Coordinates of C-alpha atoms and ligand atoms in Angstrom, one line a residue:
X1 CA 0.0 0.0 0.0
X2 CA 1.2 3.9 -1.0
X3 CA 2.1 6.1 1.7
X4 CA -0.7 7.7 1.7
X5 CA -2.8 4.8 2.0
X6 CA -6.5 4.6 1.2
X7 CA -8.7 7.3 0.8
X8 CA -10.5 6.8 3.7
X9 CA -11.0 4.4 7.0
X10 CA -13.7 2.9 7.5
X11 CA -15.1 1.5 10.9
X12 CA -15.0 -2.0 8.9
X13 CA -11.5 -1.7 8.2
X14 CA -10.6 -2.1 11.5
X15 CA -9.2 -5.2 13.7
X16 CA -12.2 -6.3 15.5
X17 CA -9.9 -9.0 17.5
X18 CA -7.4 -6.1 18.2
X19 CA -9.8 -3.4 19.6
X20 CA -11.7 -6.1 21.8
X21 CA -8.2 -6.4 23.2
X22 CA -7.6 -3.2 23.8
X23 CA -10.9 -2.6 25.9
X24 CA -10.3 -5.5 27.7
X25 CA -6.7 -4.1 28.8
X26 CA -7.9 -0.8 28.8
X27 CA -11.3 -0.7 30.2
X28 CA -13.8 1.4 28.9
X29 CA -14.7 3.9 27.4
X30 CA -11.3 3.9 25.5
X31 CA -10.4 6.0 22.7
X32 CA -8.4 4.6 20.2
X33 CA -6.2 6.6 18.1
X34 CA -3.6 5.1 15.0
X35 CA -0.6 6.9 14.5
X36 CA -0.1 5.4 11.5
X37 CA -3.7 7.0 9.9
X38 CA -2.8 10.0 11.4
X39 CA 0.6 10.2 9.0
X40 CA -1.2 8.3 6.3
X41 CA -3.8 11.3 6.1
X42 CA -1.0 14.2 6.4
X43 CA 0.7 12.3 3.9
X44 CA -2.3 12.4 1.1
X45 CA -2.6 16.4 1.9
X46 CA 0.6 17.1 1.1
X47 CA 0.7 14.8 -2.1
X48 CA -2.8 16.6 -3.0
X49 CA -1.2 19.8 -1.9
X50 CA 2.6 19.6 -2.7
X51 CA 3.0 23.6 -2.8
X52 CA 1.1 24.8 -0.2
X53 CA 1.4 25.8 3.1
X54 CA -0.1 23.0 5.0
X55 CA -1.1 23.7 9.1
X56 CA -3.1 21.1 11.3
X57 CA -5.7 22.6 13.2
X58 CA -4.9 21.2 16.8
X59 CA -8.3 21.4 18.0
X60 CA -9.6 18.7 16.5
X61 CA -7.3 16.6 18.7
X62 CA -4.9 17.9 20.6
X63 CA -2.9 15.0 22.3
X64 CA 0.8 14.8 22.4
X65 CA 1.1 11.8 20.6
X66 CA -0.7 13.1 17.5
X67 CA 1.0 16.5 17.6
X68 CA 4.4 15.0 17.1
X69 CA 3.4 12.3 14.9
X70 CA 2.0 15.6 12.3
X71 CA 5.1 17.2 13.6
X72 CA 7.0 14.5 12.3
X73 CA 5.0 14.7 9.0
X74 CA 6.2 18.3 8.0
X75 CA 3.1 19.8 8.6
X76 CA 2.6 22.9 10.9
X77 CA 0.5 23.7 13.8
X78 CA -2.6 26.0 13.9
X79 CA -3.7 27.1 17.4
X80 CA -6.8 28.9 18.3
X81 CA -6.3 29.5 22.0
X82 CA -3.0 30.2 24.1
X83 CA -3.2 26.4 25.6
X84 CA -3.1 24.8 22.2
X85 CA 0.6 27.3 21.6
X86 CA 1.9 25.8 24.4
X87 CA 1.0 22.3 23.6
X88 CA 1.9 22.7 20.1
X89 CA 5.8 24.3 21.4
X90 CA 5.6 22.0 24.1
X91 CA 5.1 19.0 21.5
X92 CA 8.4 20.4 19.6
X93 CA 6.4 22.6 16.9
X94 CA 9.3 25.0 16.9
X95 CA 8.2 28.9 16.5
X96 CA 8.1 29.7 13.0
X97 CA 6.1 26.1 12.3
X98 CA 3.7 27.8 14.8
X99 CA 0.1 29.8 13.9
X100 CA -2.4 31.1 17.0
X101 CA -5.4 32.7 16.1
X102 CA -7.1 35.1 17.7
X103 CA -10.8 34.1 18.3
X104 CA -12.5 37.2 20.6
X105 CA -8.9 36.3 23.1
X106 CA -9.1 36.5 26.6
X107 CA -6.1 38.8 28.1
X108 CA -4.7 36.1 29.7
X109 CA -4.2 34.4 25.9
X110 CA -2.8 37.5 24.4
X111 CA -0.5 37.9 27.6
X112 CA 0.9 34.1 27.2
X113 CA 0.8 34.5 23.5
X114 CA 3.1 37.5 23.2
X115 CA 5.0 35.9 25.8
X116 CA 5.6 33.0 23.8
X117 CA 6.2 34.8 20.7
X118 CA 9.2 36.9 21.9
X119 CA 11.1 33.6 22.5
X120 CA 9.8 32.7 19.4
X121 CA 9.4 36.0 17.2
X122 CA 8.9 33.9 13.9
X123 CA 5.4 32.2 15.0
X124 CA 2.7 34.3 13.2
X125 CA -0.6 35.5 15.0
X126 CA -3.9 35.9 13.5
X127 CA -6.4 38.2 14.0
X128 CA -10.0 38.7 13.3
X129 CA -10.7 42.2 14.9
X130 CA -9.1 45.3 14.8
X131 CA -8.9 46.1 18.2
X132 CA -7.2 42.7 18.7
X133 CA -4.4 44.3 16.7
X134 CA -4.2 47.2 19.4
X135 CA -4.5 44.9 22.2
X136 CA -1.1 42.9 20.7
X137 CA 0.7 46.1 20.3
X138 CA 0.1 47.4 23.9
X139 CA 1.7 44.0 24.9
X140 CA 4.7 44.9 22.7
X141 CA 3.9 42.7 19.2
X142 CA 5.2 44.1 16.6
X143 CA 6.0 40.6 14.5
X144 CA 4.5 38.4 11.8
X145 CA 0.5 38.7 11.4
X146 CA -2.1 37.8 9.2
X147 CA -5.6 39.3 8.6
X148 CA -9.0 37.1 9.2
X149 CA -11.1 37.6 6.8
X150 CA -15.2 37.2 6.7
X151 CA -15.8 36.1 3.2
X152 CA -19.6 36.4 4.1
X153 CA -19.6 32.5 3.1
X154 CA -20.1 29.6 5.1
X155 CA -19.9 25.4 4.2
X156 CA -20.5 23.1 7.3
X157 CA -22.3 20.2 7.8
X158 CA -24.6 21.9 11.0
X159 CA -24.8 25.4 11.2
X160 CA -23.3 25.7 14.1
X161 CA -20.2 24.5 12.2
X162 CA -20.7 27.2 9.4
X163 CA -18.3 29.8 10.5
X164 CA -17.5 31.9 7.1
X165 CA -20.1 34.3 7.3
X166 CA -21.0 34.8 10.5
X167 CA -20.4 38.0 12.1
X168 CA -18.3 36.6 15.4
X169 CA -15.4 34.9 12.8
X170 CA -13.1 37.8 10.6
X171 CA -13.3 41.1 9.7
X172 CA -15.6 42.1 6.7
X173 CA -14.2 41.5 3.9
X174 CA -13.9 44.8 2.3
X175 CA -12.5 46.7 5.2
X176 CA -9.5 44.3 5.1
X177 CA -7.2 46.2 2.2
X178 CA -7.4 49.5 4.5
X179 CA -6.8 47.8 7.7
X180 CA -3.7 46.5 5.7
X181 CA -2.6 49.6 4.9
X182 CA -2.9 50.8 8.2
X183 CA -0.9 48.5 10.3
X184 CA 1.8 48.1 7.7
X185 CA 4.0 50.0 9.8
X186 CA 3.3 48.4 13.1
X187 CA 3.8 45.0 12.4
X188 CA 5.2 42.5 9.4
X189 CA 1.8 41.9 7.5
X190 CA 2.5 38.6 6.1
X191 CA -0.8 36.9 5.4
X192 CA -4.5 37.2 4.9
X193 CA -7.0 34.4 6.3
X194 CA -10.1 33.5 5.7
X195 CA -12.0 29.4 7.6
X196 CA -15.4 29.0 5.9
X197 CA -16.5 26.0 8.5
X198 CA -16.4 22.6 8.6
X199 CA -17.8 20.0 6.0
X200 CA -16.0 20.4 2.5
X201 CA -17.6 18.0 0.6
X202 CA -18.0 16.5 -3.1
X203 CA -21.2 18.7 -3.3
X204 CA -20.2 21.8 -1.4
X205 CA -17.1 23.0 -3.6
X206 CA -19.0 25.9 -5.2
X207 CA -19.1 27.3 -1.4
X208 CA -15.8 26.5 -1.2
X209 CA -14.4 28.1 -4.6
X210 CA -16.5 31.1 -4.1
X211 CA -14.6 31.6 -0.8
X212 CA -11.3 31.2 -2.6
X213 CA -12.0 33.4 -5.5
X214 CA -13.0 36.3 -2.8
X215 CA -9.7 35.5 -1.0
X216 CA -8.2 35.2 -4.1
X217 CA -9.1 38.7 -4.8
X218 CA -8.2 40.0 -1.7
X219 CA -4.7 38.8 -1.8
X220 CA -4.2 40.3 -5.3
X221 CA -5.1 43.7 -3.7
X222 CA -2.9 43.9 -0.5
X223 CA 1.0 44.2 -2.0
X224 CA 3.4 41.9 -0.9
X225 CA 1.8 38.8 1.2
X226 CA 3.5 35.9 2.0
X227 CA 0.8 33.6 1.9
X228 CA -3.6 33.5 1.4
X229 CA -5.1 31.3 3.9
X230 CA -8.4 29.4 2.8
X231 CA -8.7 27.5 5.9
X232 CA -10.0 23.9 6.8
X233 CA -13.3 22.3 6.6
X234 CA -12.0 19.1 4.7
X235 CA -14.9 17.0 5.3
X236 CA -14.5 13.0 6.2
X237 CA -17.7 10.4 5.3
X238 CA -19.5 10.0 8.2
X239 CA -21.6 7.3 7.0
X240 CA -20.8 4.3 5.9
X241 CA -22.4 5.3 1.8
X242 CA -20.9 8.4 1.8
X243 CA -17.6 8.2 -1.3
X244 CA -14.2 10.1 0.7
X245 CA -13.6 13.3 -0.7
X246 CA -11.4 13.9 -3.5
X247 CA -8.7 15.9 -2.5
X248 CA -7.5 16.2 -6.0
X249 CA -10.9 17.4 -6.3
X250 CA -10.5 20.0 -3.7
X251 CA -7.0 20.9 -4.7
X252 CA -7.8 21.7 -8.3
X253 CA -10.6 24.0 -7.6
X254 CA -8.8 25.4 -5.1
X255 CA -5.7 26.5 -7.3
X256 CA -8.6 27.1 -10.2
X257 CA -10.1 29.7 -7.8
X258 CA -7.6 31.8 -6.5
X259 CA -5.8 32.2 -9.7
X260 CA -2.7 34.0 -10.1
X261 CA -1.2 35.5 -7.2
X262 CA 2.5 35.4 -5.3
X263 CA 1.4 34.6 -1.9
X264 CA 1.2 31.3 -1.6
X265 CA -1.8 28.9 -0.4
X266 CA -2.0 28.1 3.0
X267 CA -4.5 25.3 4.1
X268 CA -5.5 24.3 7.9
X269 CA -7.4 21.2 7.9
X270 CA -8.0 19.9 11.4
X271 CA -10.7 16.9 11.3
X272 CA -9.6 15.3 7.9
X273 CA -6.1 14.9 9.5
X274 CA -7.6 12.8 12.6
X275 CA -11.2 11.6 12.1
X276 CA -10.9 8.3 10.6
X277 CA -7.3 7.6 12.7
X278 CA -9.6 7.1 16.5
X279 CA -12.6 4.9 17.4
X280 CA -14.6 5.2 20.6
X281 CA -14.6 1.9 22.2
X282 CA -18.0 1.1 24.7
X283 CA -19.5 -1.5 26.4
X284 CA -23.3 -2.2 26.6
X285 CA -24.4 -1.7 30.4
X286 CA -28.4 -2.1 29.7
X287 CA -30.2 -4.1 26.6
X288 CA -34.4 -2.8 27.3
X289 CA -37.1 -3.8 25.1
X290 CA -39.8 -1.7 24.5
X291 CA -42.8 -2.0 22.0
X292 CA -41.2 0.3 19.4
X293 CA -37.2 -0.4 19.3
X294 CA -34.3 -1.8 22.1
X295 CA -32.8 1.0 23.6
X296 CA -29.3 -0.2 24.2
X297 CA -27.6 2.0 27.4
X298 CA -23.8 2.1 26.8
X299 CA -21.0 3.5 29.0
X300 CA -20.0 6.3 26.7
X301 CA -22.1 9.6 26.7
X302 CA -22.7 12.9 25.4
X303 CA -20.1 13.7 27.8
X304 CA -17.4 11.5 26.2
X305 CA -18.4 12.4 22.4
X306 CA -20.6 15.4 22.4
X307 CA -21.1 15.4 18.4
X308 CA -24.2 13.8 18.3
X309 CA -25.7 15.6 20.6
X310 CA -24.1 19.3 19.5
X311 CA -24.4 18.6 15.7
X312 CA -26.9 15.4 15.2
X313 CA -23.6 14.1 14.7
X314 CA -24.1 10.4 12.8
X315 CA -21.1 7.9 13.4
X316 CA -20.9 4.5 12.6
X317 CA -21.7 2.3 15.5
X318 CA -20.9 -2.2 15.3
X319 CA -20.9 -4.7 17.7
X320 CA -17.8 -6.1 17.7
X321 CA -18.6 -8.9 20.5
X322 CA -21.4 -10.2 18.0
X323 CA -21.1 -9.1 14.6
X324 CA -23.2 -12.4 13.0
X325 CA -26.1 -11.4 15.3
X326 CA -29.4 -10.7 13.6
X327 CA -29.6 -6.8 13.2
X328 CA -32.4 -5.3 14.7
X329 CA -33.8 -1.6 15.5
X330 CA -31.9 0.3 18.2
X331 CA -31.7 3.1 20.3
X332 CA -28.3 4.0 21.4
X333 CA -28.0 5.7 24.2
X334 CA -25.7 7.6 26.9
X335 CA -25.9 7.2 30.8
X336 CA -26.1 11.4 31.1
X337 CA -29.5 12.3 32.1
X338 CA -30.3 14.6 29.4
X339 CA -32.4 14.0 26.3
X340 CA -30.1 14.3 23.4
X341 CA -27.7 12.1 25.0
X342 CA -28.6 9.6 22.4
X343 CA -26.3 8.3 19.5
X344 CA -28.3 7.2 17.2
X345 CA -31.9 6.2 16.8
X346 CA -33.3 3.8 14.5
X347 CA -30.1 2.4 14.0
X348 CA -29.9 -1.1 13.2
X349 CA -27.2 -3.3 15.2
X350 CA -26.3 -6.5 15.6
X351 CA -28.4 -7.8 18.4
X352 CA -26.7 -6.6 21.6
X353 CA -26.6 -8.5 24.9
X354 CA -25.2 -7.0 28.3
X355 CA -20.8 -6.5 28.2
X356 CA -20.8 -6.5 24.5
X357 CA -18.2 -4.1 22.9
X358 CA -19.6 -1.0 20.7
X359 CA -17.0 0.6 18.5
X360 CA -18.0 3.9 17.2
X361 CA -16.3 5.3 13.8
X362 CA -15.0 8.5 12.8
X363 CA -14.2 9.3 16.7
X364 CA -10.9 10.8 15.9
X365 CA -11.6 14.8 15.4
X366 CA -13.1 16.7 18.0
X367 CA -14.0 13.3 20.2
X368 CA -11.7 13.8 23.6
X369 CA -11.5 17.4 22.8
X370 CA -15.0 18.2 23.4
X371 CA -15.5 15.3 26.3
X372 CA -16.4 17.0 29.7
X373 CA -17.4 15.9 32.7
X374 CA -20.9 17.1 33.2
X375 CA -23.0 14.2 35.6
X376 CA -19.2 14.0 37.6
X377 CA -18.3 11.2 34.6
X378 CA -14.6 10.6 34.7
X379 CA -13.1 11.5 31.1
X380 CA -12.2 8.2 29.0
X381 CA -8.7 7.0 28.9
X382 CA -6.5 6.8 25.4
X383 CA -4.3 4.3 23.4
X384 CA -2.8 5.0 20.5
X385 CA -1.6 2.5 18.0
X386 CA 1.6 2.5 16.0
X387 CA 2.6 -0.3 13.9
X388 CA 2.3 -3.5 16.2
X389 CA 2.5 -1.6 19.5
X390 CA -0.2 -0.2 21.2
X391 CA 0.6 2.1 24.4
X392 CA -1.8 4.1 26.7
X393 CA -1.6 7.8 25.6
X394 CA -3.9 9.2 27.6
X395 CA -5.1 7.3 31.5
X396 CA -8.4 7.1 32.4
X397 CA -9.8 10.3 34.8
X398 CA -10.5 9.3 38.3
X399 CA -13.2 11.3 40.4
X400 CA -10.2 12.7 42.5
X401 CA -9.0 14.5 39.6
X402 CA -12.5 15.9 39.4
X403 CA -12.7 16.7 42.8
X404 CA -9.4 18.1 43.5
X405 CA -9.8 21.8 42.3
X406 CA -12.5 22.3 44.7
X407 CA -13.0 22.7 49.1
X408 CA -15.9 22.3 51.4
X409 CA -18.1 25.1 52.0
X410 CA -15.8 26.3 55.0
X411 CA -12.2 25.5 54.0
X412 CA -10.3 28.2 52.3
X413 CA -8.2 28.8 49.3
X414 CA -5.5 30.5 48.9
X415 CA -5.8 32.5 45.5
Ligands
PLP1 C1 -11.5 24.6 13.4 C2 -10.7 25.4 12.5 C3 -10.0 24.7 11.4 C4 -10.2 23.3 11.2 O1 -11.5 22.9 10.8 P1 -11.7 21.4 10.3 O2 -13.1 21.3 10.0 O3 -11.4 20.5 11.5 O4 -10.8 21.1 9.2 C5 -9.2 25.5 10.6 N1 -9.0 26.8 10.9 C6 -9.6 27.5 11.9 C7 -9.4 28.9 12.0 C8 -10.5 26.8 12.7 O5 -11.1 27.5 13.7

């Protein structure tokens, strides 16, 4: 097999033996994450993409193990808060392989951020509001930044995904060139930026091109940028019918769109680079029949992948303990006592009995990022996989690391 390997990982493709294994050492839920996807994927970006700029949004999954491993792919690092710099330096992203961008930051962000960035003045900042570009220079910042842009476009799969034209994301468009002009002198203007949402998919590149002609456009009009930044949004098949995404596909009417300019293309894909690499591993604690469907409790919830609630979120769901089982109607559900901590419903599964083993596809992007623990539910543990060896990447939260920030009503703490 190439490199790159195939276009897409399907919850099928897996070792069934394997990740049974693996919960039984592990316990559950578990998390499991494959290195070796993780390269394969940053691998088939950069063959799809050979002469761009190429940055991992580290939000989508921000564990050590993964950050090295795209480290070690030659692909860069975009942050969006001040935690995610520090992992990303911390994980040996070195400066200039460094992006943060400024989403409505916190002082306390901007403070660490400028911090960060006079030990390492070649890491660029990103900005989507004027004033954010005061607030850096009354910490000192004079270095490399780049303009957000709002294209008045957005592409996502939920719109609370479609970030590209709402007001909270970028600057408008057309004041950009001005705002240009007027901080030339402050700091080194080296990009303009523009992240339309999540969800690129076969039939949404006419959002996507129109957002790259406009950036295209913008970047012809502002002299002397290093590089245009069209963001991420590089969707993955959810379900198990949908074809992968052409990245060709993507790339051509990428470079069709922005036509001729000298700052180069800049991409920041976060989800394709993870998604298909993890599965959520979890066992079945109740099996109930009721006169419609089985609703079939499991010991992963809403709290340890929130996409299904958040988004309606589908993922792939088998029963890996019983895969021959007659499939019949099911409710899958969370043990959080809330409503839409449900998985799926009407989903047909292999007939479940109590202890089977669930594996969930597609858990890789935005799956332990977004896990909480609302109801006081420990967060899951996390392996990741590399070749033959599997090693625990992340352990299991306890309810002592829950309850150690806090102190009875009386007791005191010092601030
Ligand atoms: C979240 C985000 C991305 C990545 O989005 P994906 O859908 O995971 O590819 C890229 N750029 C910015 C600015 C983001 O906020």
């Amino acid at each position: 097999m190439s490199e790159g390997g195939p276009a897409v990982r399907r919850l099928a493709d897996w070792d069934r033996e394997h990740l049974r294994s693996l919960a039984d050492e592990f316990g559950s839920p578990l998390y499991v994450t494959d290195l070796q996807r993780v390269r394969e994927n940053c691998h088939r970006l950069r063959e799809a993409f050979p002469d761009a700029h190429i940055s991992y949004a580290v939000k989508a999954h921000a564990g050590r193990a993964v950050l090295e491993t795209v480290r070690d792919a030659g692909i860069d690092a975009e942050c969006a808060s001040a935690g995610e710099v520090e992992r990303a330096l911390e994980a040996g992203f070195p400066g200039d392989r460094v992006r943060y961008t400024a989403v409505n930051p916190p002082a306390a962000d901007l403070d660490h951020v400028v911090s960060r960035w006079e030990e390492n003045p070649e890491m660029t900042i990103t900005v989507g509001a004027a004033d954010t570009i005061d607030r850096l220079r009354e910490r000192g910042f004079d270095g490399r930044l780049c303009l957000r842009a709002n294209p008045g476009i957005g592409a996502g799969h939920h719109e609370k995904v479609r970030t590209g034209a709402h007001a909270k994301f970028g600057i408008p468009i057309d004041r950009v060139p001005d705002l240009a002009e007027d901080v030339r002198d402050d700091v080194a203007l080296v990009g303009v930026h523009a992240h339309a949402g999540s969800g690129i998919s076969g039939d949404d590149l006419s959002a996507h091109r129109e957002l790259v002609r406009r950036m295209g456009d913008l970047a012809r009009s502002i002299d002397g940028l290093e590089f245009v930044d069209v963001g991420g949004g590089f969707g993955v098949p959810y379900r198990e019918d949908e074809p992968p995404l052409s990245l060709d596909a993507v790339a051509d009417a990428t470079r069709e769109a922005l036509g001729d300019t000298d700052a180069r293309l800049a991409i920041e894909p976060g989800r394709y680079v993870v998604a298909d690499a993890g599965v959520l591993l979890s066992r079945v604690n109740t099996v109930k029949d009721v006169p419609e469907t089985t609703v079939v409790g499991i010991d992963a919830g809403m709290t340890t992948l929130l996409r299904p609630a958040m988004y309606d979120a589908y993922h792939a769901i088998s029963n890996l303990s019983r895969p021959d089982a007659e499939a019949v109607s099911t409710i899958i559900a969370g043990p959080v006592c809330e409503t839409s901590d449900v998985f799926a419903d009407g989903r047909l599964l292999a007939r479940p009995e109590r202890g089977d083993l669930l594996a969930l596809g597609n858990a890789g992007a935005y799956g332990y990022e977004m896990a909480s623990t609302y109801n006081s539910r420990p967060r899951p543990a996390e392996v990741v996989l590399d070749g033959d060896e599997s090693r625990l990447a992340r352990r299991r939260e306890t309810l002592d690391d829950i309850t150690t920030l806090e102190r009875t009503a009386s007791e005191h703490i010092p601030n």
